[in-house]
């Protein structure tokens, strides 16, 4: 039902207020050609191909920019319209090179398709076509305008979708239109390249072959490809992708618009991040250790060895001596099967997926044990917020599409952004944010200073915040020394800045607090969570979203990859339910988390383990310790796609298919479960996860008869009380949201304590770890397109410190801590504060975790020029 009706080609069509003629027609299934229009961009009426005839209008109108009005009568294919479109095409084609046979857009070019429908078979142009010459010796006039993007100006039809996408949808500024008329050129600003994190979208949405990318061009004709629907696994936003494959190889990934998540724009990490699937260093055979060396074997030999050794160990040891670790990019089905194998067949609850954290509690555990209220937050809350607090997150690199939604709020709803972090991030530069850069490790002080300032503000309204006089006075009394002044001096943020932020929050009606990876990993998170909860309480309405680190971290928690609970966040009281489901006994001892598992191995209590799609040696925040401890195991089975640092320690390695080679579901940060098809068949002798786990279960004496994800899915849905769609096909375009357990907030404000970070004269720098440009986590370094943006690891150092240490860009430097040292070239980063060193965690050659000590609360390092 619309607000009113219009008539299009004799059919009555409903329209809603604010819709254009084009939108109303498209919604009713009536096609009107477009070049410059895109649903997420402001219409500009640049190309004129959408001209339509509207009764009572003296001239033809562009459908894309004409508002629909009650009773409008529109003709989209009248002789007058067709003639006008032919005229538009004649103008466009006057200078278009007509090099379709060698154009990569061939077969999916809007200009080709519209010309096929309306074009004339002659041209009145007598003069030679205008040509923008890039290289006299080349016919194609290709110009590389970014690490991945090539421009052919002669094919450009001046629709300006590309420049508008960069500005209006990606909120960047590295592409523009220069000169005028035929001479207009699409170019980055002088001395720059188009290299923003979303740059590939301009290629996808250029309606012609004027913008192409190295990834896809000249590799395969589009009509020979097969398309499959998948979901990106590089971050927990969960963008929807299409993989284009030919002869069992993926040739490109494009967006597959999901209105609830990505709205058709994806980041380059998702776009090019499929390339590692066909990397030549994939594991190609199972491997077993013989005489201390890993050698290739057969599946039969490897599985038999696991069976013999596990049986031997089980005859001497209880399930308590076994553990399992699983990576959080695995599917829900893999996670469910893995923990079921460990609990039911091996007999252990020592299972975890939180491999890179220096702390113990999960959010679920914090909710129940500390009484902090959890929130169900999603993209729709981001779309409704008038203020965002981004805490301990480099949102742009950790959650690129969430970052776009926040920026959308800033541009189109005038939302405010407050960033609280120990370094400046790209988000701050693009959102006019209030940037509160605190001294490392003092986030709690900054948060508490804001709360204190808010409680003293005339604007603070106890009634709307739900706090009583008693709550406020209890808070003030319990923190006699936590005054705004102390918070300012500990955090290094001025009292005025803290008070300004407090005022902004008090003026806001709808706040979303987004916490990122630095919040998740560090031991001071427990205090931070309480301080954030206080911040939430002083607002009229606020929600806290804890953004998990990996594409399926939420699925890992939901489907039981934690020691503390079974699938569906079910505690020990549900043991008998799972014994019924899994047809046999499961252990009832309390499982150990990642840190507990390593400690138990070190103490010789745990002797055998299974590590699935995870590399703790590379990411655990004490790499030397993880390495030494895992080496002690009597049997280590690693199931992975690559020879990881952890796999090198294994006694048996089983080659695992990647995300593209298996179907299944994942759960994004909102709790939205989405289905991915397998886009190619298993490569290099690998096997999909559920099949490997069923083979192991069968060998170890507990077959579940579920080697296909669809079979596992049926059971995991049963474990969740059949609350998910019954079949994969029923997921629909936007997936299905699962609700997290919530707990009523405790009344009053939480007690928190904060102190200045202790100084360390021997190791005076604080180590910050994050993502290099165009990388995320440890799965992006095998993607050649992404390596064009950042190809090598580096040591980021502030301008002040670089000067003090006489270090210039490119100098070789050594970074040392009590635990270890790493060496790489320096890069001077303007966003870093003095005494902060940044290391990317995306490269095998430079492992920041070698500098971390499990027992150290703060990671202190020193830097020396070599
Ligand atoms: S390069 Fe493509 S998207 Fe950009 S203005 Fe030209 S035709 Fe339009
Ligand atoms: S990395 Fe994240 S934001 Fe980028 S495409 Fe993948 S899911 Fe989307
Ligand atoms: S699509 Fe309407 S003017 Fe370009």
Short mmCIF file of C-alpha atoms in Angstrom, two decimals, residues 366-373 466-467 471 530 533-534 537 743-751:
data_model
loop_
_atom_site.label_atom_id
_atom_site.label_comp_id
_atom_site.label_asym_id
_atom_site.label_seq_id
_atom_site.Cartn_x
_atom_site.Cartn_y
_atom_site.Cartn_z
CA UNK A 366 30.12 -10.78 32.58
CA UNK A 367 26.41 -10.27 32.25
CA UNK A 368 25.63 -12.99 34.71
CA UNK A 369 28.56 -12.63 37.06
CA UNK A 370 28.89 -8.90 37.27
CA UNK A 371 25.29 -7.87 36.72
CA UNK A 372 26.02 -5.55 33.83
CA UNK A 373 23.07 -5.29 31.49
CA UNK A 466 16.51 6.43 35.99
CA UNK A 467 19.02 7.30 38.76
CA UNK A 471 22.52 6.50 43.52
CA UNK A 530 31.57 -1.08 34.44
CA UNK A 533 27.78 0.95 31.96
CA UNK A 534 27.94 4.11 34.09
CA UNK A 537 23.25 5.27 32.78
CA UNK A 743 19.83 -9.30 32.35
CA UNK A 744 18.15 -6.45 34.15
CA UNK A 745 20.65 -3.75 35.08
CA UNK A 746 21.60 -3.44 38.73
CA UNK A 747 20.23 -0.22 40.22
CA UNK A 748 22.66 2.64 40.69
CA UNK A 749 26.10 3.34 39.33
CA UNK A 750 28.97 0.86 39.40
CA UNK A 751 32.02 1.30 41.58
#
